mmCIF file of C-alpha atoms and ligand atoms in Angstrom:
data_model
loop_
_atom_site.group_PDB
_atom_site.id
_atom_site.type_symbol
_atom_site.label_atom_id
_atom_site.label_comp_id
_atom_site.label_asym_id
_atom_site.label_seq_id
_atom_site.Cartn_x
_atom_site.Cartn_y
_atom_site.Cartn_z
ATOM 1 C CA UNK M 13 -52.179 -143.792 -35.922
ATOM 2 C CA UNK M 14 -49.032 -141.916 -36.895
ATOM 3 C CA UNK M 15 -46.665 -140.746 -34.150
ATOM 4 C CA UNK M 16 -48.898 -142.251 -31.482
ATOM 5 C CA UNK M 17 -46.379 -141.784 -28.685
ATOM 6 C CA UNK M 18 -45.944 -138.102 -29.607
ATOM 7 C CA UNK M 19 -49.736 -137.627 -29.536
ATOM 8 C CA UNK M 20 -49.923 -139.260 -26.102
ATOM 9 C CA UNK M 21 -47.115 -137.017 -24.871
ATOM 10 C CA UNK M 22 -49.047 -133.974 -26.076
ATOM 11 C CA UNK M 23 -52.147 -135.123 -24.149
ATOM 12 C CA UNK M 24 -49.977 -135.572 -21.026
ATOM 13 C CA UNK M 25 -48.544 -132.069 -21.498
ATOM 14 C CA UNK M 26 -51.956 -130.451 -21.947
ATOM 15 C CA UNK M 27 -53.167 -132.318 -18.832
ATOM 16 C CA UNK M 28 -50.330 -130.624 -16.909
ATOM 17 C CA UNK M 29 -51.278 -127.228 -18.359
ATOM 18 C CA UNK M 30 -54.976 -127.441 -17.442
ATOM 19 C CA UNK M 31 -54.074 -128.663 -13.938
ATOM 20 C CA UNK M 32 -51.398 -126.047 -13.201
ATOM 21 C CA UNK M 33 -53.538 -123.250 -14.650
ATOM 22 C CA UNK M 34 -56.366 -124.221 -12.282
ATOM 23 C CA UNK M 35 -58.770 -125.206 -15.063
ATOM 24 C CA UNK M 36 -59.467 -128.442 -13.146
ATOM 25 C CA UNK M 37 -59.086 -129.789 -9.639
ATOM 26 C CA UNK M 38 -58.535 -133.316 -8.375
ATOM 27 C CA UNK M 39 -59.406 -135.844 -11.117
ATOM 28 C CA UNK M 40 -61.650 -133.494 -13.141
ATOM 29 C CA UNK M 41 -61.556 -133.019 -16.889
ATOM 30 C CA UNK M 42 -60.607 -135.108 -19.891
ATOM 31 C CA UNK M 43 -58.632 -134.670 -23.093
ATOM 32 C CA UNK M 44 -58.730 -136.479 -26.431
ATOM 33 C CA UNK M 45 -57.077 -136.541 -29.836
ATOM 34 C CA UNK M 46 -58.587 -138.038 -32.996
ATOM 35 C CA UNK M 47 -56.921 -139.286 -36.124
ATOM 36 C CA UNK M 48 -59.161 -140.939 -38.735
ATOM 37 C CA UNK M 49 -61.379 -143.464 -36.961
ATOM 38 C CA UNK M 50 -59.208 -143.700 -33.848
ATOM 39 C CA UNK M 51 -59.327 -141.653 -30.663
ATOM 40 C CA UNK M 52 -56.733 -141.323 -27.900
ATOM 41 C CA UNK M 53 -58.415 -140.302 -24.631
ATOM 42 C CA UNK M 54 -57.413 -139.862 -20.993
ATOM 43 C CA UNK M 55 -58.305 -142.718 -18.652
ATOM 44 C CA UNK M 56 -61.039 -142.525 -16.013
ATOM 45 C CA UNK M 57 -60.414 -141.224 -12.488
ATOM 46 C CA UNK M 58 -56.852 -139.884 -12.742
ATOM 47 C CA UNK M 59 -55.423 -136.443 -11.993
ATOM 48 C CA UNK M 60 -54.752 -134.895 -15.411
ATOM 49 C CA UNK M 61 -51.754 -133.042 -14.008
ATOM 50 C CA UNK M 62 -49.922 -136.288 -13.267
ATOM 51 C CA UNK M 63 -50.619 -138.487 -16.286
ATOM 52 C CA UNK M 64 -48.103 -140.693 -18.070
ATOM 53 C CA UNK M 65 -48.462 -141.963 -21.642
ATOM 54 C CA UNK M 66 -49.603 -145.293 -20.099
ATOM 55 C CA UNK M 67 -52.742 -143.481 -18.877
ATOM 56 C CA UNK M 68 -53.987 -142.750 -22.393
ATOM 57 C CA UNK M 69 -56.304 -145.316 -23.986
ATOM 58 C CA UNK M 70 -57.361 -145.802 -27.598
ATOM 59 C CA UNK M 71 -60.954 -146.250 -28.808
ATOM 60 C CA UNK M 72 -62.850 -146.137 -32.081
ATOM 61 C CA UNK M 73 -65.432 -143.426 -32.850
ATOM 62 C CA UNK M 74 -68.141 -145.490 -31.131
ATOM 63 C CA UNK M 75 -66.139 -145.683 -27.904
ATOM 64 C CA UNK M 76 -65.055 -149.330 -28.240
ATOM 65 C CA UNK M 77 -61.680 -149.744 -26.585
ATOM 66 C CA UNK M 78 -58.873 -150.686 -28.969
ATOM 67 C CA UNK M 79 -55.824 -150.393 -26.713
ATOM 68 C CA UNK M 80 -54.715 -149.429 -23.192
ATOM 69 C CA UNK M 81 -54.922 -151.156 -19.823
ATOM 70 C CA UNK M 82 -57.165 -148.552 -18.147
ATOM 71 C CA UNK M 83 -60.808 -147.605 -18.751
ATOM 72 C CA UNK M 84 -61.496 -144.577 -20.981
ATOM 73 C CA UNK M 85 -62.872 -141.368 -19.435
ATOM 74 C CA UNK M 86 -66.496 -141.620 -18.284
ATOM 75 C CA UNK M 87 -67.189 -138.468 -20.325
ATOM 76 C CA UNK M 88 -65.907 -139.868 -23.617
ATOM 77 C CA UNK M 89 -69.403 -139.686 -25.171
ATOM 78 C CA UNK M 90 -69.069 -135.893 -25.233
ATOM 79 C CA UNK M 91 -65.778 -136.130 -27.186
ATOM 80 C CA UNK M 92 -67.181 -138.692 -29.638
ATOM 81 C CA UNK M 93 -70.228 -136.478 -30.220
ATOM 82 C CA UNK M 94 -67.863 -133.697 -31.337
ATOM 83 C CA UNK M 95 -65.774 -135.959 -33.609
ATOM 84 C CA UNK M 96 -68.830 -137.601 -35.174
ATOM 85 C CA UNK M 97 -70.407 -134.215 -35.974
ATOM 86 C CA UNK M 98 -67.326 -132.170 -36.877
ATOM 87 C CA UNK M 99 -64.931 -133.885 -39.304
ATOM 88 C CA UNK M 100 -62.699 -130.783 -39.111
ATOM 89 C CA UNK M 101 -62.024 -131.332 -35.379
ATOM 90 C CA UNK M 102 -59.135 -133.469 -34.093
ATOM 91 C CA UNK M 103 -58.711 -132.344 -30.482
ATOM 92 C CA UNK M 104 -61.138 -131.891 -27.549
ATOM 93 C CA UNK M 105 -60.502 -130.518 -24.053
ATOM 94 C CA UNK M 106 -63.055 -130.643 -21.226
ATOM 95 C CA UNK M 107 -62.351 -128.781 -17.979
ATOM 96 C CA UNK M 108 -63.992 -126.872 -15.131
ATOM 97 C CA UNK M 109 -62.200 -123.467 -15.204
ATOM 98 C CA UNK M 110 -63.375 -121.245 -12.349
ATOM 99 C CA UNK M 111 -64.741 -118.188 -14.188
ATOM 100 C CA UNK M 112 -66.178 -120.079 -17.153
ATOM 101 C CA UNK M 113 -67.838 -122.541 -14.777
ATOM 102 C CA UNK M 114 -69.159 -119.656 -12.663
ATOM 103 C CA UNK M 115 -70.961 -118.395 -15.800
ATOM 104 C CA UNK M 116 -72.317 -121.926 -16.325
ATOM 105 C CA UNK M 117 -73.509 -122.049 -12.703
ATOM 106 C CA UNK M 118 -75.125 -118.612 -12.994
ATOM 107 C CA UNK M 119 -77.010 -119.796 -16.100
ATOM 108 C CA UNK M 120 -75.191 -117.306 -18.358
ATOM 109 C CA UNK M 121 -73.780 -117.735 -21.845
ATOM 110 C CA UNK M 122 -71.065 -115.404 -23.213
ATOM 111 C CA UNK M 123 -72.620 -113.828 -26.272
ATOM 112 C CA UNK M 124 -71.725 -110.163 -26.092
ATOM 113 C CA UNK M 125 -68.846 -109.116 -28.402
ATOM 114 C CA UNK M 126 -66.580 -107.517 -25.802
ATOM 115 C CA UNK M 127 -63.182 -108.730 -27.109
ATOM 116 C CA UNK M 128 -62.173 -108.641 -30.782
ATOM 117 C CA UNK M 129 -59.881 -111.678 -30.620
ATOM 118 C CA UNK M 130 -62.621 -113.743 -29.014
ATOM 119 C CA UNK M 131 -65.016 -112.818 -31.822
ATOM 120 C CA UNK M 132 -62.364 -114.065 -34.238
ATOM 121 C CA UNK M 133 -61.638 -117.351 -32.494
ATOM 122 C CA UNK M 134 -64.872 -118.366 -30.793
ATOM 123 C CA UNK M 135 -67.607 -116.007 -32.022
ATOM 124 C CA UNK M 136 -69.503 -116.491 -28.814
ATOM 125 C CA UNK M 137 -69.944 -119.236 -26.255
ATOM 126 C CA UNK M 138 -73.407 -120.731 -25.733
ATOM 127 C CA UNK M 139 -74.658 -122.460 -22.591
ATOM 128 C CA UNK M 140 -75.887 -126.048 -23.056
ATOM 129 C CA UNK M 141 -78.666 -127.323 -20.809
ATOM 130 C CA UNK M 142 -77.769 -129.318 -17.697
ATOM 131 C CA UNK M 143 -77.098 -133.023 -18.200
ATOM 132 C CA UNK M 144 -75.759 -135.656 -15.816
ATOM 133 C CA UNK M 145 -71.968 -136.056 -16.172
ATOM 134 C CA UNK M 146 -70.683 -139.464 -17.367
ATOM 135 C CA UNK M 147 -74.050 -140.325 -18.977
ATOM 136 C CA UNK M 148 -75.031 -140.169 -22.678
ATOM 137 C CA UNK M 149 -77.343 -137.240 -21.680
ATOM 138 C CA UNK M 150 -74.307 -134.987 -21.874
ATOM 139 C CA UNK M 151 -73.683 -135.710 -25.554
ATOM 140 C CA UNK M 152 -77.371 -135.139 -26.342
ATOM 141 C CA UNK M 153 -77.366 -131.754 -24.563
ATOM 142 C CA UNK M 154 -74.438 -130.630 -26.733
ATOM 143 C CA UNK M 155 -75.716 -131.980 -30.048
ATOM 144 C CA UNK M 156 -77.427 -128.802 -31.293
ATOM 145 C CA UNK M 157 -74.462 -126.574 -30.396
ATOM 146 C CA UNK M 158 -71.492 -128.563 -31.727
ATOM 147 C CA UNK M 159 -71.915 -127.749 -35.451
ATOM 148 C CA UNK M 160 -72.119 -123.987 -34.817
ATOM 149 C CA UNK M 161 -69.601 -123.223 -32.063
ATOM 150 C CA UNK M 162 -66.021 -124.068 -31.065
ATOM 151 C CA UNK M 163 -66.517 -123.846 -27.297
ATOM 152 C CA UNK M 164 -69.567 -124.533 -25.128
ATOM 153 C CA UNK M 165 -70.437 -123.914 -21.472
ATOM 154 C CA UNK M 166 -72.111 -126.857 -19.727
ATOM 155 C CA UNK M 167 -74.733 -125.749 -17.188
ATOM 156 C CA UNK M 168 -73.745 -126.472 -13.557
ATOM 157 C CA UNK M 169 -70.703 -128.376 -14.764
ATOM 158 C CA UNK M 170 -67.879 -126.766 -16.787
ATOM 159 C CA UNK M 171 -66.769 -126.152 -20.358
ATOM 160 C CA UNK M 172 -65.853 -127.918 -23.583
ATOM 161 C CA UNK M 173 -63.519 -126.600 -26.295
ATOM 162 C CA UNK M 174 -62.319 -128.225 -29.498
ATOM 163 C CA UNK M 175 -60.112 -127.454 -32.482
ATOM 164 C CA UNK M 176 -58.450 -128.688 -35.648
ATOM 165 C CA UNK M 177 -55.488 -129.616 -33.464
ATOM 166 C CA UNK M 178 -55.290 -130.503 -29.784
ATOM 167 C CA UNK M 179 -53.250 -127.369 -29.180
ATOM 168 C CA UNK M 180 -56.000 -125.251 -30.745
ATOM 169 C CA UNK M 181 -58.583 -126.968 -28.504
ATOM 170 C CA UNK M 182 -56.461 -126.070 -25.448
ATOM 171 C CA UNK M 183 -56.007 -122.464 -26.616
ATOM 172 C CA UNK M 184 -59.759 -122.148 -27.077
ATOM 173 C CA UNK M 185 -60.313 -123.344 -23.508
ATOM 174 C CA UNK M 186 -57.775 -120.792 -22.323
ATOM 175 C CA UNK M 187 -59.471 -118.036 -24.376
ATOM 176 C CA UNK M 188 -62.859 -119.015 -22.948
ATOM 177 C CA UNK M 189 -61.609 -118.810 -19.360
ATOM 178 C CA UNK M 190 -59.768 -115.551 -20.010
ATOM 179 C CA UNK M 191 -62.941 -114.052 -21.529
ATOM 180 C CA UNK M 192 -65.116 -115.193 -18.619
ATOM 181 C CA UNK M 193 -62.590 -113.679 -16.204
ATOM 182 C CA UNK M 194 -62.530 -110.321 -18.038
ATOM 183 C CA UNK M 195 -66.339 -110.284 -18.422
ATOM 184 C CA UNK M 196 -66.717 -110.899 -14.670
ATOM 185 C CA UNK M 197 -64.412 -107.994 -13.805
ATOM 186 C CA UNK M 198 -66.075 -105.683 -16.368
ATOM 187 C CA UNK M 199 -69.416 -106.482 -14.708
ATOM 188 C CA UNK M 200 -67.957 -105.683 -11.293
ATOM 189 C CA UNK M 201 -66.754 -102.364 -12.758
ATOM 190 C CA UNK M 202 -70.312 -101.840 -13.926
ATOM 191 C CA UNK M 203 -69.988 -101.614 -17.703
ATOM 192 C CA UNK M 204 -69.462 -103.854 -20.715
ATOM 193 C CA UNK M 205 -68.998 -101.838 -23.912
ATOM 194 C CA UNK M 206 -69.698 -104.014 -26.936
ATOM 195 C CA UNK M 207 -68.076 -103.923 -30.394
ATOM 196 C CA UNK M 208 -70.396 -102.213 -32.944
ATOM 197 C CA UNK M 209 -72.168 -104.168 -35.684
ATOM 198 C CA UNK M 210 -70.085 -102.357 -38.309
ATOM 199 C CA UNK M 211 -66.854 -103.480 -36.651
ATOM 200 C CA UNK M 212 -68.248 -106.986 -36.176
ATOM 201 C CA UNK M 213 -68.752 -107.223 -39.961
ATOM 202 C CA UNK M 214 -65.064 -106.407 -40.405
ATOM 203 C CA UNK M 215 -64.040 -109.016 -37.830
ATOM 204 C CA UNK M 216 -66.119 -111.684 -39.540
ATOM 205 C CA UNK M 217 -64.461 -110.817 -42.865
ATOM 206 C CA UNK M 218 -61.079 -111.442 -41.208
ATOM 207 C CA UNK M 219 -62.481 -114.674 -39.733
ATOM 208 C CA UNK M 220 -63.372 -115.945 -43.212
ATOM 209 C CA UNK M 221 -59.989 -114.941 -44.568
ATOM 210 C CA UNK M 222 -58.295 -117.108 -41.946
ATOM 211 C CA UNK M 223 -60.670 -119.999 -42.651
ATOM 212 C CA UNK M 224 -62.121 -120.132 -39.129
ATOM 213 C CA UNK M 225 -65.026 -122.581 -39.347
ATOM 214 C CA UNK M 226 -68.633 -122.155 -38.147
ATOM 215 C CA UNK M 227 -69.440 -119.436 -40.720
ATOM 216 C CA UNK M 228 -73.161 -119.394 -39.874
ATOM 217 C CA UNK M 229 -72.689 -117.739 -36.477
ATOM 218 C CA UNK M 230 -74.016 -114.310 -37.460
ATOM 219 C CA UNK M 231 -77.207 -115.833 -38.808
ATOM 220 C CA UNK M 232 -77.654 -117.399 -35.354
ATOM 221 C CA UNK M 233 -77.414 -113.962 -33.733
ATOM 222 C CA UNK M 234 -73.902 -114.523 -32.428
ATOM 223 C CA UNK M 235 -72.377 -112.374 -31.120
ATOM 224 C CA UNK M 236 -75.311 -110.390 -29.832
ATOM 225 C CA UNK M 237 -74.730 -106.636 -29.440
ATOM 226 C CA UNK M 238 -78.114 -106.061 -27.879
ATOM 227 C CA UNK M 239 -80.297 -107.633 -25.226
ATOM 228 C CA UNK M 240 -79.314 -110.228 -22.697
ATOM 229 C CA UNK M 241 -76.730 -112.973 -22.886
ATOM 230 C CA UNK M 242 -79.295 -115.495 -24.019
ATOM 231 C CA UNK M 243 -82.534 -117.245 -23.301
ATOM 232 C CA UNK M 244 -80.996 -119.269 -20.499
ATOM 233 C CA UNK M 245 -80.199 -116.226 -18.402
ATOM 234 C CA UNK M 246 -81.541 -116.581 -14.853
ATOM 235 C CA UNK M 247 -82.945 -113.646 -12.903
ATOM 236 C CA UNK M 248 -83.474 -113.694 -9.154
ATOM 237 C CA UNK M 249 -86.328 -111.762 -7.555
ATOM 238 C CA UNK M 250 -87.358 -111.647 -3.920
ATOM 239 C CA UNK M 251 -90.835 -112.780 -2.811
ATOM 240 C CA UNK M 252 -91.974 -109.174 -2.261
ATOM 241 C CA UNK M 253 -90.647 -108.121 -5.700
ATOM 242 C CA UNK M 254 -92.523 -111.020 -7.285
ATOM 243 C CA UNK M 255 -95.793 -110.063 -5.522
ATOM 244 C CA UNK M 256 -95.304 -106.444 -6.617
ATOM 245 C CA UNK M 257 -94.678 -107.565 -10.217
ATOM 246 C CA UNK M 258 -97.810 -109.729 -10.286
ATOM 247 C CA UNK M 259 -99.887 -106.927 -8.719
ATOM 248 C CA UNK M 260 -98.684 -104.394 -11.322
ATOM 249 C CA UNK M 261 -99.552 -106.803 -14.158
ATOM 250 C CA UNK M 262 -103.015 -107.398 -12.617
ATOM 251 C CA UNK M 263 -103.521 -103.638 -12.297
ATOM 252 C CA UNK M 264 -102.739 -103.163 -15.978
ATOM 253 C CA UNK M 265 -105.134 -105.903 -17.103
ATOM 254 C CA UNK M 266 -108.099 -104.554 -15.048
HETATM 255 ZN ZN1 ZN K 30 -66.638 -132.568 -16.191
#
């Protein structure tokens, strides 16, 4: 790997950014960089805000350790799943930012086109089904989403963002959290005005011009200017509301 020390220093720096920006707490999160068949990844169980270059380990694309005295992150399978399915990606950041994770806890994706720059960079952000952290389940849950999106919410867990460079992966995580924050406040204010389909077409033309990958997003209905945020959206009804709903359906079918 070329400039390996510089790459490790960049991972250390991004660890400090995600910690100081509150995208993680304690020993949460993990960061990786790929070059060819080699991956540099943060070690297991350390605070990402206080890493040194000694805390970065090297593996191959199957997760076999090639160098480093510590164990690789327990969530490395998620990173390898991205690299093995997206040859254009060289950096992955996983974190638990508060607003993005709140969406993931509420069972909500972010599919409405409310911010033009987010349409350009991320398109929209789907919600992957719940999977147990540190197990291969996590990679499987993400498999269907990775080819089509550049950031994913992980149900009851956090978020994953990736890019052509590690810096781009970090920026995408920051964009995701910023979007979730704005969407939350817009909902508190009571209204989310979406960008029209006509203007979305123009944004996607700009997207192509800048060579932003995942060109099949529109065919997947992303972003969605109508309807809900996605099939995973969770609604809460009280017992009496549920009884009333069932009774009204029974009335109609009499
Ligand atoms: Zn996590």
